[in-house]
Short mmCIF file of C-alpha atoms and ligand atoms in Angstrom, two decimals:
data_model
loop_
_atom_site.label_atom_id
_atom_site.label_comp_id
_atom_site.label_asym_id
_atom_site.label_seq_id
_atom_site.Cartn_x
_atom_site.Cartn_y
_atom_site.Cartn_z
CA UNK H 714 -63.54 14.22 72.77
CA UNK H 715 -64.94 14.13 69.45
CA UNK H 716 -64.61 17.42 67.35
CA UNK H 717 -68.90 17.44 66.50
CA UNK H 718 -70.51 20.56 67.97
CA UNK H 719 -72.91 19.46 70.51
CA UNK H 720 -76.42 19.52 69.13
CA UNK H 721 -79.97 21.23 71.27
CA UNK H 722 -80.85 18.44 73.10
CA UNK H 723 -77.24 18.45 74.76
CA UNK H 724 -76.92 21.73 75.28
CA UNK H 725 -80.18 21.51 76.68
CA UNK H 726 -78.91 19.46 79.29
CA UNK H 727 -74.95 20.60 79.82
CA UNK H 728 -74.90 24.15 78.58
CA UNK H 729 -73.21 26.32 80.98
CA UNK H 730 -72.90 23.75 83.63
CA UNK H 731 -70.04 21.14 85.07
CA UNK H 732 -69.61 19.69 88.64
CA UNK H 733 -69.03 21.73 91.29
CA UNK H 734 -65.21 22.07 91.56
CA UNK H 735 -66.27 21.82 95.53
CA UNK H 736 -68.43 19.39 96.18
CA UNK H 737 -68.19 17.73 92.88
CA UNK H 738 -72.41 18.58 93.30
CA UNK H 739 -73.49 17.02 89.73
CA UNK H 740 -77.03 18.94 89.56
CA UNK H 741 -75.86 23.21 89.53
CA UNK H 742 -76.17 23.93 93.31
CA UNK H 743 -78.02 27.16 94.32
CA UNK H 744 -75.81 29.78 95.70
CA UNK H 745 -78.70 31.31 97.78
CA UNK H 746 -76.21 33.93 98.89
CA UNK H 747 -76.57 37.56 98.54
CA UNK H 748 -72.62 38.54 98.78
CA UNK H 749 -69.22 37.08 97.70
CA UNK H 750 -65.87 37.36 100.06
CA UNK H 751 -62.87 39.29 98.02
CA UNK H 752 -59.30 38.11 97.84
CA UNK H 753 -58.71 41.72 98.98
CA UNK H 754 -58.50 45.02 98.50
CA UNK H 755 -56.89 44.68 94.53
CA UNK H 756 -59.36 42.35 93.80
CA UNK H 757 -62.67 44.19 95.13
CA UNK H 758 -61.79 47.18 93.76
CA UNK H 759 -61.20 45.37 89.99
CA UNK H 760 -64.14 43.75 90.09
CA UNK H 761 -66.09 47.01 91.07
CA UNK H 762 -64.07 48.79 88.22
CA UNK H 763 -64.95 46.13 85.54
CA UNK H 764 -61.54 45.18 85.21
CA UNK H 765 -61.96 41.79 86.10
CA UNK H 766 -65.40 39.16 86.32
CA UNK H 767 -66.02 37.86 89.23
CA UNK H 768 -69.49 38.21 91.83
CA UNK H 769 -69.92 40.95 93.92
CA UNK H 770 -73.54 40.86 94.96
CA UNK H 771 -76.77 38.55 93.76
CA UNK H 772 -78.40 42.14 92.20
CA UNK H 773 -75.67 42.01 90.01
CA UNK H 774 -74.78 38.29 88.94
CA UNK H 775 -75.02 34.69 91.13
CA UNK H 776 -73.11 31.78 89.97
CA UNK H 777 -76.81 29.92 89.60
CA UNK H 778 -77.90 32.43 87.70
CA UNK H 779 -74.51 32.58 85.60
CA UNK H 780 -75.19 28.86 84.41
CA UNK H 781 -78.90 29.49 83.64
CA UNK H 782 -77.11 32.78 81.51
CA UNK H 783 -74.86 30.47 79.43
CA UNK H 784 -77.05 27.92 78.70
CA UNK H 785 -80.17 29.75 77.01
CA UNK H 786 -77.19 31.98 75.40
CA UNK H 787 -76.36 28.74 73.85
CA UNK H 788 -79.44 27.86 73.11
CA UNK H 789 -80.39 30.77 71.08
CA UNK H 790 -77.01 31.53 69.39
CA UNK H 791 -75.92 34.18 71.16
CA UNK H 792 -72.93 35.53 72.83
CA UNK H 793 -73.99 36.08 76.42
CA UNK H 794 -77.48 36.73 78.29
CA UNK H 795 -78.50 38.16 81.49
CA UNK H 796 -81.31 36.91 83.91
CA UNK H 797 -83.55 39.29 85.30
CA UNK H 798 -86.77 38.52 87.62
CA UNK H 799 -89.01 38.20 85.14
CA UNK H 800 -90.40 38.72 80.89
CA UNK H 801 -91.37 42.30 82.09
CA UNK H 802 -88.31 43.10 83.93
CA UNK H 803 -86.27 41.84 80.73
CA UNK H 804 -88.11 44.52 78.80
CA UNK H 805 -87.64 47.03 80.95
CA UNK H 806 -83.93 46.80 81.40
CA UNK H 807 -83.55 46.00 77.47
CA UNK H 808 -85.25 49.57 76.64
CA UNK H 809 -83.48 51.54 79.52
CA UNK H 810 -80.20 50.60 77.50
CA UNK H 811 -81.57 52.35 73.71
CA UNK H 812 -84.05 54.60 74.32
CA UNK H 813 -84.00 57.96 75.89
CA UNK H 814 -86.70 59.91 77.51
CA UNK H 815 -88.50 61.21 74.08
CA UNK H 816 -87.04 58.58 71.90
CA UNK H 817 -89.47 55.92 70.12
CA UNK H 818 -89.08 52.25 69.26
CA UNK H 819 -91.86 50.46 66.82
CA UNK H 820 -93.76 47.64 68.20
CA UNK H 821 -95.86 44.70 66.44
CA UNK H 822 -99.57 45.27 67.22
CA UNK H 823 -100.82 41.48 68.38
CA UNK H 824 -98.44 41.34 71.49
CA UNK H 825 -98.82 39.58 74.95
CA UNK H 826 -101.21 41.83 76.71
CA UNK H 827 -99.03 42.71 79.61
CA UNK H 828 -96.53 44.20 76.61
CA UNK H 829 -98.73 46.33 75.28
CA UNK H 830 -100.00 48.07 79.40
CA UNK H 831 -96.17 48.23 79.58
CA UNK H 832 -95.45 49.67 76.30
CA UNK H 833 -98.51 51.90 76.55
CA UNK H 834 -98.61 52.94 79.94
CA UNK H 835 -95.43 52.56 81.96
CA UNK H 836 -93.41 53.33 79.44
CA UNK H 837 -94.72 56.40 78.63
CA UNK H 838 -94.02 57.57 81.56
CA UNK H 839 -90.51 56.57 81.13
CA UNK H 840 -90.76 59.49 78.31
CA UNK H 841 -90.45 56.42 76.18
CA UNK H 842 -92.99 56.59 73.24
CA UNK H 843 -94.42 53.23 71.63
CA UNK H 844 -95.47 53.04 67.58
CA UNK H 845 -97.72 50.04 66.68
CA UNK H 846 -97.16 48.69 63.47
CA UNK H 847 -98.89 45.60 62.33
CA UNK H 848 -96.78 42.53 62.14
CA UNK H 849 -98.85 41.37 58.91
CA UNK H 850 -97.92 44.25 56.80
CA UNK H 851 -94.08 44.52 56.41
CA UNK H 852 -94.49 48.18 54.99
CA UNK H 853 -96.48 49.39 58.36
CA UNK H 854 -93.04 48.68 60.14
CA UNK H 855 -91.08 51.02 57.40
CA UNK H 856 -93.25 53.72 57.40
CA UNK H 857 -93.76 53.85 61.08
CA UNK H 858 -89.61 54.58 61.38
CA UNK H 859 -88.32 58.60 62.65
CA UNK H 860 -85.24 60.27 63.38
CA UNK H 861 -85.96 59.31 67.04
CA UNK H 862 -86.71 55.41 66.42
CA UNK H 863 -84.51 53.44 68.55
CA UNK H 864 -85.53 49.70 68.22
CA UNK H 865 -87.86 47.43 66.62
CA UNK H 866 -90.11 44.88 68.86
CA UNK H 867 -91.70 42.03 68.22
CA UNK H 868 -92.95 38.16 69.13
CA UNK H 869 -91.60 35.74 67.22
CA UNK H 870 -95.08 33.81 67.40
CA UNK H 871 -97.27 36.03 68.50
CA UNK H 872 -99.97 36.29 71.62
CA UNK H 873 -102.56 35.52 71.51
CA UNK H 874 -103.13 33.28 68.04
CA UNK H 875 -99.77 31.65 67.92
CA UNK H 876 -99.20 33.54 64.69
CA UNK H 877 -95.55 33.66 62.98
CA UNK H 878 -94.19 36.82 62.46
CA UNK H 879 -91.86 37.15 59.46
CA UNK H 880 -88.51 37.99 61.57
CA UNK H 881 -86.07 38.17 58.47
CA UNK H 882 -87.98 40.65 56.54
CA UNK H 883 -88.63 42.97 59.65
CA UNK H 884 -85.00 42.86 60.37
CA UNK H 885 -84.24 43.80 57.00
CA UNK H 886 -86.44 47.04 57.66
CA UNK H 887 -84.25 47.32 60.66
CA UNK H 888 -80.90 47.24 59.27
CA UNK H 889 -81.93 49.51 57.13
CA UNK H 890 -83.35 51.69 59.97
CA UNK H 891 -80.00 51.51 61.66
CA UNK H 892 -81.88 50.13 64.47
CA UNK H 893 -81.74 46.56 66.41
CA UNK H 894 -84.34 44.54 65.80
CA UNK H 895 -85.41 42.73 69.80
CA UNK H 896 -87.86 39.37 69.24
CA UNK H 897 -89.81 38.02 71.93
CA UNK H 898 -89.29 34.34 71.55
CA UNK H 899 -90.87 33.14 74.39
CA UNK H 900 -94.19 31.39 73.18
CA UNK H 901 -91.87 29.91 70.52
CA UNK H 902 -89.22 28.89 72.75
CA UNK H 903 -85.31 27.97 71.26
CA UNK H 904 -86.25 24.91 70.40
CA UNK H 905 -88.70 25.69 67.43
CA UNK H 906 -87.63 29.42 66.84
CA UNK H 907 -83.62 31.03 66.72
CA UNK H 908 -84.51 34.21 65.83
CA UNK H 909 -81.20 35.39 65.95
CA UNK H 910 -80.56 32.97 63.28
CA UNK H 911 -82.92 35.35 61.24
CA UNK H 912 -81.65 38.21 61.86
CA UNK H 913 -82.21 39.47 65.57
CA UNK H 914 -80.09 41.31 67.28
CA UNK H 915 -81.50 40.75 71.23
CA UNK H 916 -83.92 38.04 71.97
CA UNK H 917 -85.47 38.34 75.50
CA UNK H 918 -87.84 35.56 77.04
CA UNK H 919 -90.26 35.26 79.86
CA UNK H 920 -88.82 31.99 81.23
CA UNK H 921 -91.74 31.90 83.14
CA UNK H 922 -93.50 29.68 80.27
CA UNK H 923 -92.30 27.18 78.19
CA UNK H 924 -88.45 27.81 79.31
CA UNK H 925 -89.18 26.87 83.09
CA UNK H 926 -92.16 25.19 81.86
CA UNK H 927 -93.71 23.97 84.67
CA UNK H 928 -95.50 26.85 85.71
CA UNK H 929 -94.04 27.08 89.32
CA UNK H 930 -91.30 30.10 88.72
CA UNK H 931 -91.00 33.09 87.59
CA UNK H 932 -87.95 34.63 85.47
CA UNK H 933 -87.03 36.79 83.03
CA UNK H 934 -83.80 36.41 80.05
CA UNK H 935 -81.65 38.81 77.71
CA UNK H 936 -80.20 37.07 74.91
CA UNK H 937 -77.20 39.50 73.09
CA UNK H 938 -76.77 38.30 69.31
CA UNK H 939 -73.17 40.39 69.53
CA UNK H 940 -74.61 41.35 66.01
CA UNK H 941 -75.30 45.02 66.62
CA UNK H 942 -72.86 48.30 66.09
CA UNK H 943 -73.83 49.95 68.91
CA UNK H 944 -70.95 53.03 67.59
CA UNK H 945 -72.77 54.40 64.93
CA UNK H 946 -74.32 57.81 64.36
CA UNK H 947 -74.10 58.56 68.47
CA UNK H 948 -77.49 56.75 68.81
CA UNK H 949 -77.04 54.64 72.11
CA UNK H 950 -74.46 56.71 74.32
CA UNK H 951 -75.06 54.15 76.77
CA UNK H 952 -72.83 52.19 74.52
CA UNK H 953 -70.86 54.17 73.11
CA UNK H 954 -70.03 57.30 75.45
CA UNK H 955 -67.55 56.96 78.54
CA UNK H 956 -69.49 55.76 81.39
CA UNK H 957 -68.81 58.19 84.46
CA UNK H 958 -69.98 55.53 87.05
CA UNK H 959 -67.51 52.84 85.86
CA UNK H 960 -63.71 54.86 85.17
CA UNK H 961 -65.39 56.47 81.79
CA UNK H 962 -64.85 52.88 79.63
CA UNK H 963 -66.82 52.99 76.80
CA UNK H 964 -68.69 49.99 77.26
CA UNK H 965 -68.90 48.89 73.05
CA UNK H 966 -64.89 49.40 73.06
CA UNK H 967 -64.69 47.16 76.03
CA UNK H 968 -66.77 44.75 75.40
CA UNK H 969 -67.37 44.48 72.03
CA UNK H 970 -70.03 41.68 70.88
CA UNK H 971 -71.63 41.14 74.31
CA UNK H 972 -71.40 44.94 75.47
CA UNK H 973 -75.38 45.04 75.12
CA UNK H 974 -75.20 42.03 77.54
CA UNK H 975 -72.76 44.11 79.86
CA UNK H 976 -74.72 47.17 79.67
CA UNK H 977 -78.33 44.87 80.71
CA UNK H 978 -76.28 43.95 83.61
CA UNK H 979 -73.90 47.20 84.89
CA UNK H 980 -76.47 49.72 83.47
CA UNK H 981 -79.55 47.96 84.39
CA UNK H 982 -79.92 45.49 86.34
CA UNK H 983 -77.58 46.95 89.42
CA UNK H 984 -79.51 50.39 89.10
CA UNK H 985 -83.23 48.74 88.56
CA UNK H 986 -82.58 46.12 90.36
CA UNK H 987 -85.08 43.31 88.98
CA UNK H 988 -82.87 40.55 90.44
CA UNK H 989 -83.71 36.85 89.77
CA UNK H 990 -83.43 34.74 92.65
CA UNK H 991 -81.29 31.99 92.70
CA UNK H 992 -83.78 29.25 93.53
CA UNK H 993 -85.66 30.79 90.41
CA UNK H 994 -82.88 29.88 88.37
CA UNK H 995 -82.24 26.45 89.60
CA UNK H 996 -85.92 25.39 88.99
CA UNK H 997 -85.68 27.19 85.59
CA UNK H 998 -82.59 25.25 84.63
CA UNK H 999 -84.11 21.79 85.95
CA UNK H 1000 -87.17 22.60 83.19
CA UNK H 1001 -84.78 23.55 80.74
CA UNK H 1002 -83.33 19.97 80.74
CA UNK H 1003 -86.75 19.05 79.39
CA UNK H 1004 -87.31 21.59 76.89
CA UNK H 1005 -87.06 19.54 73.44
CA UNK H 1006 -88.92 16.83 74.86
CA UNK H 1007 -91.85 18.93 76.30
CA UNK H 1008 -91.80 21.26 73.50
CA UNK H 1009 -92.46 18.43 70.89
CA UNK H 1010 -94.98 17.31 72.70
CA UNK H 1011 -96.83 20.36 73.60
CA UNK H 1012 -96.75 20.72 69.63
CA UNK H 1013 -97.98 17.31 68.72
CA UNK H 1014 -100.97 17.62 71.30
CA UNK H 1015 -101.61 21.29 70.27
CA UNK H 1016 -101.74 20.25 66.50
CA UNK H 1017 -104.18 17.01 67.45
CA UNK H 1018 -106.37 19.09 69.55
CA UNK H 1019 -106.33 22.37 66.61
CA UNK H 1020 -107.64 19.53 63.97
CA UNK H 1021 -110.76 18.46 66.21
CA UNK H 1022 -111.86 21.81 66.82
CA UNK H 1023 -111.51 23.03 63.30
CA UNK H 1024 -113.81 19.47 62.49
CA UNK H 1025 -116.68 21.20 65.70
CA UNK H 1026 -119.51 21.67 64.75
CA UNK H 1027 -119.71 25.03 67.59
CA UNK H 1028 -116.77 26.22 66.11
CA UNK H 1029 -116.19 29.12 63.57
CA UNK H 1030 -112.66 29.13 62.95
CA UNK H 1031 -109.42 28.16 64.43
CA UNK H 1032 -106.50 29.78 64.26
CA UNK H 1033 -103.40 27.85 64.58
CA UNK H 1034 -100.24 28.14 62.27
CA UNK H 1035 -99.85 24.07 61.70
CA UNK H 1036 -102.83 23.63 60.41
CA UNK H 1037 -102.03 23.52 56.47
CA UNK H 1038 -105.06 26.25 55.84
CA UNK H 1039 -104.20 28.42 58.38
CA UNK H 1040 -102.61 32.06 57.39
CA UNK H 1041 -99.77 31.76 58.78
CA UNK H 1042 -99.01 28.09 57.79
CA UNK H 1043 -96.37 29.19 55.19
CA UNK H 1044 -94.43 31.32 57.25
CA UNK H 1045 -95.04 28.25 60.25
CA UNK H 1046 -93.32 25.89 57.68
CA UNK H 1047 -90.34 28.45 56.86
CA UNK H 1048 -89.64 29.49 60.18
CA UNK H 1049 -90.74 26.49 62.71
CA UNK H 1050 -90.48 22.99 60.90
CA UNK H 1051 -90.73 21.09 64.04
CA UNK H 1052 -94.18 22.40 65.19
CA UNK H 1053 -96.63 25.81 65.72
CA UNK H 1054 -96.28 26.15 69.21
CA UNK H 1055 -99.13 25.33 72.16
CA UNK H 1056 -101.11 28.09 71.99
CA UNK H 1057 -103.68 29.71 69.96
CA UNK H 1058 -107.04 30.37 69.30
CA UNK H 1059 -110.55 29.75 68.33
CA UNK H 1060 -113.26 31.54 67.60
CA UNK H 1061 -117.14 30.15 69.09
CA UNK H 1062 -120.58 30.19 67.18
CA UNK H 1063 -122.19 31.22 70.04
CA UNK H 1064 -119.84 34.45 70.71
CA UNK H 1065 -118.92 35.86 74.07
CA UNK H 1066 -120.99 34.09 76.04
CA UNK H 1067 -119.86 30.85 74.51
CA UNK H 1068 -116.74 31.86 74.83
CA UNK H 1069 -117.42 32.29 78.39
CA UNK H 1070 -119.22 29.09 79.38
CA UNK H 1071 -116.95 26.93 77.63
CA UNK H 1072 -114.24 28.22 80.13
CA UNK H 1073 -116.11 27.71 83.10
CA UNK H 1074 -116.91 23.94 81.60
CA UNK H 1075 -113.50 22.91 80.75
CA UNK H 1076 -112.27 20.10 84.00
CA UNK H 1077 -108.48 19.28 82.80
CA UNK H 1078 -107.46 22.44 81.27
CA UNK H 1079 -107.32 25.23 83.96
CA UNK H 1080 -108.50 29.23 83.61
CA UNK H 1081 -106.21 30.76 84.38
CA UNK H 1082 -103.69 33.65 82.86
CA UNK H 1083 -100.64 31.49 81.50
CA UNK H 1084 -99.18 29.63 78.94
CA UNK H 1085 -96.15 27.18 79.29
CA UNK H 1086 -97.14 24.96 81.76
CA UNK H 1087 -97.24 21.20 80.99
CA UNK H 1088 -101.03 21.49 82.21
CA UNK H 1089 -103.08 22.67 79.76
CA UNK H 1090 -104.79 25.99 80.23
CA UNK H 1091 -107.03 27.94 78.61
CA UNK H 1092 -108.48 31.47 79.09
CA UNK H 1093 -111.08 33.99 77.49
CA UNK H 1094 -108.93 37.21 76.39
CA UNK H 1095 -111.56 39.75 75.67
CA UNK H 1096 -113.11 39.29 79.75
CA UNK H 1097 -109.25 38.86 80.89
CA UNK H 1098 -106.21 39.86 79.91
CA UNK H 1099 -107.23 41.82 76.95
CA UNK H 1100 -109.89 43.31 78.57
CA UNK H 1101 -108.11 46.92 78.58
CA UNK H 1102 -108.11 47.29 74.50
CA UNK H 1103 -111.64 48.82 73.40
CA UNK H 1104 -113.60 46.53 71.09
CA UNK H 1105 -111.44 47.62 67.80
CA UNK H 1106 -108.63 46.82 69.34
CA UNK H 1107 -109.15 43.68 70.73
CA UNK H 1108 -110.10 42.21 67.46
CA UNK H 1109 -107.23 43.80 65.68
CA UNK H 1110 -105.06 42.13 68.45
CA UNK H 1111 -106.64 38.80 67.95
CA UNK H 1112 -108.76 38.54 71.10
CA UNK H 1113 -112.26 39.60 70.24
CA UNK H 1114 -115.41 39.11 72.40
CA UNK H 1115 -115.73 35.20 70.21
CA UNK H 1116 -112.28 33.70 70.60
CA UNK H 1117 -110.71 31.52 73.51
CA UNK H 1118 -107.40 30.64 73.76
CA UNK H 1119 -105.90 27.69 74.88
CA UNK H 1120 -102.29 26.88 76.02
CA UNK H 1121 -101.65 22.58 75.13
CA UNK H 1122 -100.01 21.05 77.99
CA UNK H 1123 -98.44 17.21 77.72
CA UNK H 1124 -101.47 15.22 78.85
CA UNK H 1125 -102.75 12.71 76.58
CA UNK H 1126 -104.02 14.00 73.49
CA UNK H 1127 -107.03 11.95 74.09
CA UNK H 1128 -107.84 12.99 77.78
CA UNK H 1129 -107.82 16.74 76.42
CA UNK H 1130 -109.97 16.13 73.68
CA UNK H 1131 -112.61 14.25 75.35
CA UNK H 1132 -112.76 17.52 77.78
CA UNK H 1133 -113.33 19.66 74.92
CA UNK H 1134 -115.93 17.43 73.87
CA UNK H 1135 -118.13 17.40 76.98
CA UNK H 1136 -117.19 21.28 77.10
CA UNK H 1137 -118.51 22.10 73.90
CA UNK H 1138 -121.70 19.70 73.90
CA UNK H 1139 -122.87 19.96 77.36
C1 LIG X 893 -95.65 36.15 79.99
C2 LIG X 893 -95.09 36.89 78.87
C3 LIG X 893 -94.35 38.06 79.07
C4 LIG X 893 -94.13 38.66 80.44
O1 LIG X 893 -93.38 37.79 81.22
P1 LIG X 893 -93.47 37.74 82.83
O2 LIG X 893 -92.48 36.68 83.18
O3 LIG X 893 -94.88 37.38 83.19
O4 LIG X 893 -93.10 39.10 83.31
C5 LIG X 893 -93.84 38.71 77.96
N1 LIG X 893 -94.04 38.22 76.71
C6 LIG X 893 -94.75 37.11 76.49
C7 LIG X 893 -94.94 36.62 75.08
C8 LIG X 893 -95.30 36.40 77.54
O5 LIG X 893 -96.01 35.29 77.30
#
């Protein structure tokens, strides 16, 4: 064995994972089981107490699942992750460990619209209260901070344009905040975007997108950055206080640098339940082998296809971070040298309705509500999935009535192009 730490593209494929001591089963079986068999008595009862790891029961942790776990914890830098049943479920069970009911956390404005019904909507009912801040003015974050502000939240590029957010200096307002700072990497995926590398303290994903990546599973992820002091000021007692349910530990003393990860999974998941399946994780893990290849190329073809709309004549704008005039294209450069990502935005001449019958035109890339798949995609936001923000909001979001957004699968560049072109001039 050499002494070189194994690079992305390795870990891609061997994170987590080694023959089955069993079968010697070279691909990670699935353990589509819901229980596990105790040594006995001592045993069951340690593993119930948290004195020792080991599976109990699938809601809690599978062996599948356990490798998926590892593997985007390596990944993204971190020191251990949980998988949940899907991006929502991660947010839910991240939350449910900082806030409590009449706390607030800050959250960046242009969001994944299911985020914001979440944030706006469920959550509230939680007693958990959302602030918007807008993730293109640095000082909007500071001044939306409180007494009662538990966490920061935002997408490391950001639904729907594909624009970069500038991580490092909205964990700086953070730290200063006393607060950890949770980034949504999943349109950027590990591969072009570590945020913990700039200064986040939980990453979650919906592996459901580029992660799984072929569009066939759903799946959620918590990534701990073991980077957080979860002790201080008596903010997050489900850190820091004694835990009746498990003995009274004190799940930070415990644990230390993956207690967050702990408390996703003993706090969380076993009382919410959002379970991933096994199978889930298996077909997750399979795309995951693929990631750096796929993700290149969904960049390359994203980039090729961004350049010949921006050069349409029915086009108004485009909005994609790796085009060199784009907004964003400094803070693409800083933060993802390898590409922009596969999705973003343009805007039509012709408005909604243009909007709307170049969707319904389109052969190769399908309408539907996605992004990640290695099909293309493409869907009208202001009819669809931002359809619940009034007309203010939706442009402030990025998805007014003019602007469709497309998701770049790995076909050839060329295919995807020409069905653009007969889109646009039919
Ligand atoms: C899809 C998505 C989610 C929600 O994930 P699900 O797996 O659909 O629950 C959250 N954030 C972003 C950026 C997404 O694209």
């Amino acid at each position: 064995m050499s002494d070189r730490l194994p690079g992305f593209s390795t870990l891609a494929v061997h994170a987590g994972a080694q023959p089955d001591p069993t079968t010697g089963a070279r691909a990670t079986p699935i353990y589509q089981t819901t229980s596990f068999v105790f040594n006995d008595a001592d045993h069951a009862a340690s593993l119930f107490g948290l004195q020792a790891f080991g599976n109990i029961y699938t809601r809690i942790g599978n062996p599948t699942n356990a490798v998926l776990e590892e593997r985007v914890a390596a990944l993204e830098g971190g020191t251990a992750a949980l998988a949940v049943a899907s991006g929502h479920a991660a947010q839910v069970v991240v939350l449910q460990q900082l806030l409590q009911p009449g706390d607030e956390f800050i959250a960046a404005r242009k969001l994944y619209g299911g985020s914001i019904n979440q944030f706006t909507h469920a959550f509230k009912s939680f007693g958990w209260n959302v602030v918007w801040a807008d993730p293109d003015d640095i000082s909007s974050f500071e001044r939306a901070v409180t007494p009662r502000t538990k966490a920061i939240f935002i997408e490391s590029t950001a639904t729907p344009a594909g624009s970069i957010t500038d991580i490092e200096a909205i964990s700086t307002v953070a730290r200063k905040a006393g607060v950890p700072l949770i980034v949504d990497n999943t349109l950027a995926s590990p591969y072009l975007i570590r945020p913990i590398d700039h200064g986040a303290d939980i990453v979650v994903h919906s592996l459901t997108k580029f992660l799984g990546g072929h569009g066939n599973s759903l799946g959620g992820i918590i990534v701990d950055a073991g980077t957080f002091d979860w002790s201080t000021g008596g903010k997050y007692p489900m850190l820091s206080e004694p835990r009746p349910e498990y003995h009274g530990i004190r799940l930070q003393e415990t644990f230390g640098n993956f207690a967050f990860a702990i408390a996703c999974r003993v706090l969380g998941l076993r009382d919410l339940g959002p379970a991933l399946s096994p199978f889930n994780a298996f077909m997750i893990l399979t795309g995951i082998e693929t990631l750096p290849l796929r993700m290149q190329r969904h960049c390359d073809n994203a980039k090729a296809v961004a350049e010949y709309l921006a050069g349409h004549p029915a086009v108004a704008s485009v909005s994609y971070a790796g085009l060199p005039s784009d907004k964003y294209n400094q803070l693409a450069r800083k933060y993802a040298p390898k590409g922009a990502g596969a999705v973003f935005t343009f805007s039509l001449k012709g408005g909604y309705d243009a909007g709307v019958s170049l969707v319904s035109k389109l052969q190769l890339f399908s309408p539907l509500a996605n992004v990640g798949d290695t099909r293309s995609l493409v869907i009208h936001p202001a009819s669809t999935t931002h359809s619940q923000l009034d007309d203010a909001a939706k442009v402030k979001s990025g998805a007014g009535p003019d602007v469709v957004r497309l998701s770049v699968g790995i076909e050839d560049k060329e295919d995807l192009i020409a069905d653009l072109e007969q889109a646009l001039g039919a």
